[in-house]
mmCIF file of C-alpha atoms in Angstrom:
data_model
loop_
_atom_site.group_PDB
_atom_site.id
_atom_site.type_symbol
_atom_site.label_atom_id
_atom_site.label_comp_id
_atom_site.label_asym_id
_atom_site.label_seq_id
_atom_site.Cartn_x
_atom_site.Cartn_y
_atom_site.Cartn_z
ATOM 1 C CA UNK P 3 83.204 117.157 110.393
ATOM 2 C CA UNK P 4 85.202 118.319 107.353
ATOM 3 C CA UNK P 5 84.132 115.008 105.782
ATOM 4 C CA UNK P 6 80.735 116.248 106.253
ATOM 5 C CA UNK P 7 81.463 119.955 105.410
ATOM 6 C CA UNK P 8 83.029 118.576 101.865
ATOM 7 C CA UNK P 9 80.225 117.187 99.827
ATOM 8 C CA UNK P 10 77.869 119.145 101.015
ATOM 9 C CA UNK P 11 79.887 122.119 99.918
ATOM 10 C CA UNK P 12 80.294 120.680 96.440
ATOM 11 C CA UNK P 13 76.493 119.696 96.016
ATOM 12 C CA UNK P 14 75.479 123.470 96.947
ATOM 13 C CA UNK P 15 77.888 124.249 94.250
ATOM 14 C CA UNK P 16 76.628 121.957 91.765
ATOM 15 C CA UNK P 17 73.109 123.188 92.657
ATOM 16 C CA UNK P 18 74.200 126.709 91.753
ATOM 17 C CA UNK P 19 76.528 126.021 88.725
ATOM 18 C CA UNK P 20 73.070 124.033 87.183
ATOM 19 C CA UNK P 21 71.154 126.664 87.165
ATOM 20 C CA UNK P 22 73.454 129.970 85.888
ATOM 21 C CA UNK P 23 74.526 127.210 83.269
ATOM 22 C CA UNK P 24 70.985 127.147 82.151
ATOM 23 C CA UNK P 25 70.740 130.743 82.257
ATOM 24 C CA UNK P 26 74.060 131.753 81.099
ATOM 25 C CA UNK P 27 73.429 128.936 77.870
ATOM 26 C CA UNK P 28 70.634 131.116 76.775
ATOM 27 C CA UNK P 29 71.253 134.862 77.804
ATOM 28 C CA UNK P 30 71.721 137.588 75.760
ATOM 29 C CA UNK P 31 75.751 138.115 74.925
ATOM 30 C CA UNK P 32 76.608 135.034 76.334
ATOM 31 C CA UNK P 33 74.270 132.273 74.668
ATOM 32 C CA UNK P 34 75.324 133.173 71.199
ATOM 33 C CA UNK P 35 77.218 130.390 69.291
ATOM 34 C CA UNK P 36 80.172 132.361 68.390
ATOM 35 C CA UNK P 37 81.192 132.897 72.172
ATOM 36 C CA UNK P 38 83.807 130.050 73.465
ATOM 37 C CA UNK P 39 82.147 127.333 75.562
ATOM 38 C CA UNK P 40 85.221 128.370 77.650
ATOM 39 C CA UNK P 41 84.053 131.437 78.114
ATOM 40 C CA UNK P 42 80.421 130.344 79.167
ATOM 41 C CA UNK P 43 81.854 127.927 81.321
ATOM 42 C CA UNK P 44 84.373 130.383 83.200
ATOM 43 C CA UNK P 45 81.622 133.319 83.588
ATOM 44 C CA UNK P 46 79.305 130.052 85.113
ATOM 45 C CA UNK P 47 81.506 129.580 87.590
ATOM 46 C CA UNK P 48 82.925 132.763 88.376
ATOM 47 C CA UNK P 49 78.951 133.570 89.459
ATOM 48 C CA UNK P 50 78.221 130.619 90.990
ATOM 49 C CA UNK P 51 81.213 131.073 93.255
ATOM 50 C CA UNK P 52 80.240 134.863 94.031
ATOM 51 C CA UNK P 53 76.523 133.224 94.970
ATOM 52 C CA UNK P 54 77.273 130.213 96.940
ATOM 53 C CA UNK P 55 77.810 132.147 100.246
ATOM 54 C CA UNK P 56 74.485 134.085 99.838
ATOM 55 C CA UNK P 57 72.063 131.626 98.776
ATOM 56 C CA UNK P 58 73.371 128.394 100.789
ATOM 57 C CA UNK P 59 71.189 129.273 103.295
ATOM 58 C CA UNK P 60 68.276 128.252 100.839
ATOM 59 C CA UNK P 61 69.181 125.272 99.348
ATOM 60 C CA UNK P 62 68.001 122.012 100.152
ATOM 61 C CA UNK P 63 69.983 119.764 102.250
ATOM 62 C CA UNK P 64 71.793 116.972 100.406
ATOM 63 C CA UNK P 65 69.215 114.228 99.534
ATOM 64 C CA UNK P 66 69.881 110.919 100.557
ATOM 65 C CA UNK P 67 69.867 108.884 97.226
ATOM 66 C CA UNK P 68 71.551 109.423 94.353
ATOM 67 C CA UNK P 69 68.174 109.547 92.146
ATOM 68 C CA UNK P 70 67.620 112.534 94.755
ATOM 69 C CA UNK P 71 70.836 114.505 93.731
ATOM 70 C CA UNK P 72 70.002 113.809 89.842
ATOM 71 C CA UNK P 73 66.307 115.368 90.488
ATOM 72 C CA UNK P 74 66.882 118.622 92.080
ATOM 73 C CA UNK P 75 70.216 119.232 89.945
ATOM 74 C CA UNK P 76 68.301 118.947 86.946
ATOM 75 C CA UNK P 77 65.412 120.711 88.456
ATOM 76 C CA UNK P 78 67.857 123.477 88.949
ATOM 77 C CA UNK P 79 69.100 122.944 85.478
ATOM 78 C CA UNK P 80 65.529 123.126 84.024
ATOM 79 C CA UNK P 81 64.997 126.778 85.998
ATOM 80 C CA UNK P 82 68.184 128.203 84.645
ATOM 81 C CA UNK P 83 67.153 127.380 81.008
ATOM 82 C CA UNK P 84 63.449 128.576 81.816
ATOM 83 C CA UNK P 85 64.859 132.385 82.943
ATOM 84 C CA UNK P 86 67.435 132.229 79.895
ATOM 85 C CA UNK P 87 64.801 132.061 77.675
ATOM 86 C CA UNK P 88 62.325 134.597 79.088
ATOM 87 C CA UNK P 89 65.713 136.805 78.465
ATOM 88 C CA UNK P 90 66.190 135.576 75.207
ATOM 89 C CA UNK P 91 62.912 136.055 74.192
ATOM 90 C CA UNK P 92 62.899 139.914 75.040
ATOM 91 C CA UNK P 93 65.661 140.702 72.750
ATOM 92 C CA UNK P 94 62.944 138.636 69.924
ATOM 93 C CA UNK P 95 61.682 142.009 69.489
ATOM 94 C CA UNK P 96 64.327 143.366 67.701
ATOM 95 C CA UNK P 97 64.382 140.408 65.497
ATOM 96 C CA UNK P 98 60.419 140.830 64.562
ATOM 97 C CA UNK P 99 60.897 144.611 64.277
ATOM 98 C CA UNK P 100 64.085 144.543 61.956
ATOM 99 C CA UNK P 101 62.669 141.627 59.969
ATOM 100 C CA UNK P 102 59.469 144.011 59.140
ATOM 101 C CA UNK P 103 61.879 146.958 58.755
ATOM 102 C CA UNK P 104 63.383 144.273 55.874
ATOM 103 C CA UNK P 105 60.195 143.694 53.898
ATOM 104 C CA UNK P 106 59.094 147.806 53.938
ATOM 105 C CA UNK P 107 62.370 148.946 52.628
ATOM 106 C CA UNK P 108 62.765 145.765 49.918
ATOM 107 C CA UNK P 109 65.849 144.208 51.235
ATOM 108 C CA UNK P 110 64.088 141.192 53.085
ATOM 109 C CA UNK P 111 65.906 138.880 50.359
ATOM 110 C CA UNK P 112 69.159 139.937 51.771
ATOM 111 C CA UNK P 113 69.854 137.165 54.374
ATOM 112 C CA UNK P 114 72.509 136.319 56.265
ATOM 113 C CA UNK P 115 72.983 133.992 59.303
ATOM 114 C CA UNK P 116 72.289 135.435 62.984
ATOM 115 C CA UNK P 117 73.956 134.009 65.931
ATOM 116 C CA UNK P 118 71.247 134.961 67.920
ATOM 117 C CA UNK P 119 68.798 133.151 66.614
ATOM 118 C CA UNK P 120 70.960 130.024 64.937
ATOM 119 C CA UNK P 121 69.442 130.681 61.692
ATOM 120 C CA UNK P 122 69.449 132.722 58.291
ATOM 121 C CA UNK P 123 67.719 135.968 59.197
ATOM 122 C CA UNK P 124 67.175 139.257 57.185
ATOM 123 C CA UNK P 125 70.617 141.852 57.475
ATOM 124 C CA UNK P 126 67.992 144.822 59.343
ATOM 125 C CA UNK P 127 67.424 141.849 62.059
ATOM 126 C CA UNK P 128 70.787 140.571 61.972
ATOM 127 C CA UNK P 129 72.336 144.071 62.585
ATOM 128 C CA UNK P 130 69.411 145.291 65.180
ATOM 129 C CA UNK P 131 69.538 142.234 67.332
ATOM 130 C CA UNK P 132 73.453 142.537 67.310
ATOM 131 C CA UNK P 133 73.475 146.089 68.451
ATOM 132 C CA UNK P 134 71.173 145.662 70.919
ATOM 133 C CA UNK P 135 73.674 142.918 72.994
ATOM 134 C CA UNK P 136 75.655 145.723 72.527
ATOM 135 C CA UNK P 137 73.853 148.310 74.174
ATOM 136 C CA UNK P 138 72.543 146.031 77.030
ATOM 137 C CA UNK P 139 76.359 145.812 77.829
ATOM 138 C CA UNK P 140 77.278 149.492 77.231
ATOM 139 C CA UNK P 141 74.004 150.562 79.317
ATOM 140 C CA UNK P 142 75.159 147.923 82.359
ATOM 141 C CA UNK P 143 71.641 146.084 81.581
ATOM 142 C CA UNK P 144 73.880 143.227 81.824
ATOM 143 C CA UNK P 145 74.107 143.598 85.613
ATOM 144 C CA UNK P 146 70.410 143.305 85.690
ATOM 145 C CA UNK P 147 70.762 140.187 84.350
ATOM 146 C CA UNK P 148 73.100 138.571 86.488
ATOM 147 C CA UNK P 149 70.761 140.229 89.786
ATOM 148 C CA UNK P 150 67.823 138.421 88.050
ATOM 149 C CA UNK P 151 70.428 134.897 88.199
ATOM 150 C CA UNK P 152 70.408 135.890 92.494
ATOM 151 C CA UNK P 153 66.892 137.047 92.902
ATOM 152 C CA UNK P 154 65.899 134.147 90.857
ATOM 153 C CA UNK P 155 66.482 131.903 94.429
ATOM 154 C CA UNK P 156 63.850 133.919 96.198
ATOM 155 C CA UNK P 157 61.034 133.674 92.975
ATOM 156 C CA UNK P 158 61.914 130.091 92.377
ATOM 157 C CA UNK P 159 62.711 127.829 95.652
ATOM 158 C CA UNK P 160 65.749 125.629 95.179
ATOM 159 C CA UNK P 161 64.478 122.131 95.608
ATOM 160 C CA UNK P 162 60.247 122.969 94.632
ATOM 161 C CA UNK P 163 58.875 122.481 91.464
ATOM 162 C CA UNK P 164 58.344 126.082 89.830
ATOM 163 C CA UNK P 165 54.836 127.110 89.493
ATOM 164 C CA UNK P 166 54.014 126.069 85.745
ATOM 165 C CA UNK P 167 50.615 127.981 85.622
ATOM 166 C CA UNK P 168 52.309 131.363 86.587
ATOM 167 C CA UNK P 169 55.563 130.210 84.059
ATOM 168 C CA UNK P 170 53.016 129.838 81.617
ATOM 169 C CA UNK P 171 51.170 133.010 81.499
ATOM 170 C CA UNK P 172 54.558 134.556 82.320
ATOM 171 C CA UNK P 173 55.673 132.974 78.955
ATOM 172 C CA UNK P 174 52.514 133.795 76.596
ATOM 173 C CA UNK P 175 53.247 137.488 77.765
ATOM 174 C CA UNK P 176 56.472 138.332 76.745
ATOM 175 C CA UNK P 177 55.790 136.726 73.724
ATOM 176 C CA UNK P 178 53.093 138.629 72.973
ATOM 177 C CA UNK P 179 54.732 142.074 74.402
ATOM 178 C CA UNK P 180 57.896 140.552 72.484
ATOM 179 C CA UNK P 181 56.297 140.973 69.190
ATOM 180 C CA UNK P 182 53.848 143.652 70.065
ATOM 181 C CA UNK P 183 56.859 145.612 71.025
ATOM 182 C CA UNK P 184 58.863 144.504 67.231
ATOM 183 C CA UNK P 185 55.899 145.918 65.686
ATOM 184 C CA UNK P 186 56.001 149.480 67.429
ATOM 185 C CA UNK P 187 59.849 149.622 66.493
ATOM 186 C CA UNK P 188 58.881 149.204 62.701
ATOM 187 C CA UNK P 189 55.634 151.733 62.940
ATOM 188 C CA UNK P 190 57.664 153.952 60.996
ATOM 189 C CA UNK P 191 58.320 151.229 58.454
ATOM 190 C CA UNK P 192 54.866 150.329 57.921
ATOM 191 C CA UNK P 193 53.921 153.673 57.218
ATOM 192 C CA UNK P 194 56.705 154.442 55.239
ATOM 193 C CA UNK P 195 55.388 151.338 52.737
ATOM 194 C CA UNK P 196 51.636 152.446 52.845
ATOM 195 C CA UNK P 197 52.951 155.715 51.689
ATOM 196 C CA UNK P 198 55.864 154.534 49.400
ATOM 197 C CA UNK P 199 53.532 151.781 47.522
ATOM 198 C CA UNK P 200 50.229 154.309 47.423
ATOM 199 C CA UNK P 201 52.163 157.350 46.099
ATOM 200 C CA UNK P 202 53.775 154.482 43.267
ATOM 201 C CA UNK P 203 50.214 153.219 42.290
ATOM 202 C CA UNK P 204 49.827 157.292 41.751
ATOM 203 C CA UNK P 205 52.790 157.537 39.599
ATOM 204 C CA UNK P 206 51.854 154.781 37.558
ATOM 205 C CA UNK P 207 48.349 155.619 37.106
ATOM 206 C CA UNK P 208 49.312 159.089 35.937
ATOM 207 C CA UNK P 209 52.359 158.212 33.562
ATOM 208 C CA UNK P 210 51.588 154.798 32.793
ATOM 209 C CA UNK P 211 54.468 154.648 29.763
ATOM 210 C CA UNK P 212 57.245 155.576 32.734
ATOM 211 C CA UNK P 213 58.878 151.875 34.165
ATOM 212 C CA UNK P 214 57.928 152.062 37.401
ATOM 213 C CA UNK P 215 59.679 149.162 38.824
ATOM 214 C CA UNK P 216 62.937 150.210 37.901
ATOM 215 C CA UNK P 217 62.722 153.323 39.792
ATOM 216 C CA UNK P 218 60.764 152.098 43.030
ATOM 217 C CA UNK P 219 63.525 149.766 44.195
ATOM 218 C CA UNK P 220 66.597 151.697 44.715
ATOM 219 C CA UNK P 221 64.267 154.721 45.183
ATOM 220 C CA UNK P 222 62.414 152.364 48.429
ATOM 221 C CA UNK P 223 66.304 150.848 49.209
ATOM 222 C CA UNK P 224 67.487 154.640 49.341
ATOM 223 C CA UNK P 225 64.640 156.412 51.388
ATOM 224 C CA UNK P 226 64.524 153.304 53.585
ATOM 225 C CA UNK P 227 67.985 153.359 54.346
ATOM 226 C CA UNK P 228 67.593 157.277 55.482
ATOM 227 C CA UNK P 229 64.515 156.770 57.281
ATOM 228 C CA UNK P 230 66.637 153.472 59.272
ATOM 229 C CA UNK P 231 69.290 156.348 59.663
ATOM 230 C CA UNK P 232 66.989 158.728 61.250
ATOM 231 C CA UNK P 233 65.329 156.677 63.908
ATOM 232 C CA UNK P 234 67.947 154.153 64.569
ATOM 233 C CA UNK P 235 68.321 155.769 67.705
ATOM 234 C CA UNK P 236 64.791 156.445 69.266
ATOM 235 C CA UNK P 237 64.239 152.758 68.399
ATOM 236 C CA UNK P 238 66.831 151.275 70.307
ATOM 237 C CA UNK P 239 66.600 153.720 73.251
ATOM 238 C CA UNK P 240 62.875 152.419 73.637
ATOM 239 C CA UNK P 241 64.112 148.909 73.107
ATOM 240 C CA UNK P 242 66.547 149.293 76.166
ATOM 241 C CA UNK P 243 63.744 150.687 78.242
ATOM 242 C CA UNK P 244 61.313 147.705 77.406
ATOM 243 C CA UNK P 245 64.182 145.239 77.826
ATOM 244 C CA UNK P 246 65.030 146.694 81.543
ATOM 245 C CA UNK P 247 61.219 146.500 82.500
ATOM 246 C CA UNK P 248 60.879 143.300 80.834
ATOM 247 C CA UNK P 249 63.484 142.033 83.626
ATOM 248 C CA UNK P 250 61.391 142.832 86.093
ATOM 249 C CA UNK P 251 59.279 140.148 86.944
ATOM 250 C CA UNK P 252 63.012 138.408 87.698
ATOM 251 C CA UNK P 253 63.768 140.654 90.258
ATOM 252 C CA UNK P 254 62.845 140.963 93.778
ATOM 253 C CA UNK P 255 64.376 144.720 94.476
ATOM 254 C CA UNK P 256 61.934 145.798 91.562
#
């Protein structure tokens, strides 16, 4: 019986580990490329030890074939990476919203690289993306994320192939809210450059001998900096309330 009891024990944990790999590879705070791999790989199996009592009723018994064990592990595997990413991609909104913010107040030029996104990115998006992981972790939205890893056995059924029609439109829409929602954040932004570049074409119509350029960029650096300053906080207050209901399609109790 223990013989029995063994592997069957270790393939429900392999089953588990797959999938909060996947999701832990690609989540907010813990997907970044500056964070150990010992670190992702400890926090993996920390979880997937808390969640291998509660969800081994669920799995599927152990196949008989190897080619069986490779298929639902990296089934598993493939789901994990799948709700990583739908994560990932609601903290893209502060990334499309400071990258605007960048171009309205002149400093888009300023680049420098992001973790989260593995690239060179504008400082606004840099700095707004990296103190949003910190918010979702000082505001316990973090917890949300490791309920979604639990709920995420009764959405997708260990051992079934996920429904790619509802993954799909599931997808398309937090991309779209993704960047709908950047776009809000920088409202003030865009009207802050209508208003800056109109009120320039003014001053240069009227005084045409005064050299405007010289004044409009530190003047649009300055009053973009103090306009950043001034809703800074409203901005990322909304951002935490879109990110918690943008979790909610991964959780059951929701």
């Amino acid at each position: 019986m223990i013989a029995d009891l063994i592997p069957t024990q270790i393939f429900a944990f392999m089953l588990i580990l797959a999938r909060i790999s996947g999701v832990v590879m690609l989540m907010p705070g813990f997907g970044e490329l500056n964070i150990p791999a010992w670190i992702k790989v400890a926090f993996s199996v920390a979880v997937s030890v808390v969640l291998l009592p509660l969800v081994s009723p669920v799995l599927p018994p152990f196949p008989s074939t190897p080619a069986g064990v490779v298929v639902l592990t990296v089934n598993e595997a493939l789901i994990g990476l799948l709700i990583g990413a739908l994560t990932r991609l609601l903290l893209n909104a502060l990334h499309v919203g400071g990258t605007v913010i960048a171009f309205q107040t002149g400093l888009a030029a300023a680049q420098g690289f992001d973790a989260n996104q593995h690239s060179q990115s504008a400082m606004f998006a840099t700095f707004m993306t990296l103190l949003g992981v910190n918010l979702i972790f000082a505001s316990n939205l973090h917890h949300l994320l490791v309920q979604a890893m639990a709920d995420s056995y009764m959405i997708f059924s260990p051992g079934k192939v996920p429904p790619l029609g509802q993954i799909s439109e599931l997808s398309i829409a937090v991309v779209r809210h993704s960047f709908e929602i950047g776009v809000k954040l920088a409202a003030p932004f865009l009207a802050f450059g209508i208003v800056f570049n109109v009120g320039l074409g003014l001053v240069a119509r009227l005084m045409p001998t005064l050299q405007v350029f010289f004044i409009a960029v530190p003047a649009q650096i300055l009053l973009g900096f103090a306009l950043f300053a001034f809703v800074i906080t409203s901005m990322m207050f909304w951002f935490l309330d879109y990110f918690r209901s943008g979790l909610a399609p991964l959780l059951t109790s929701q």
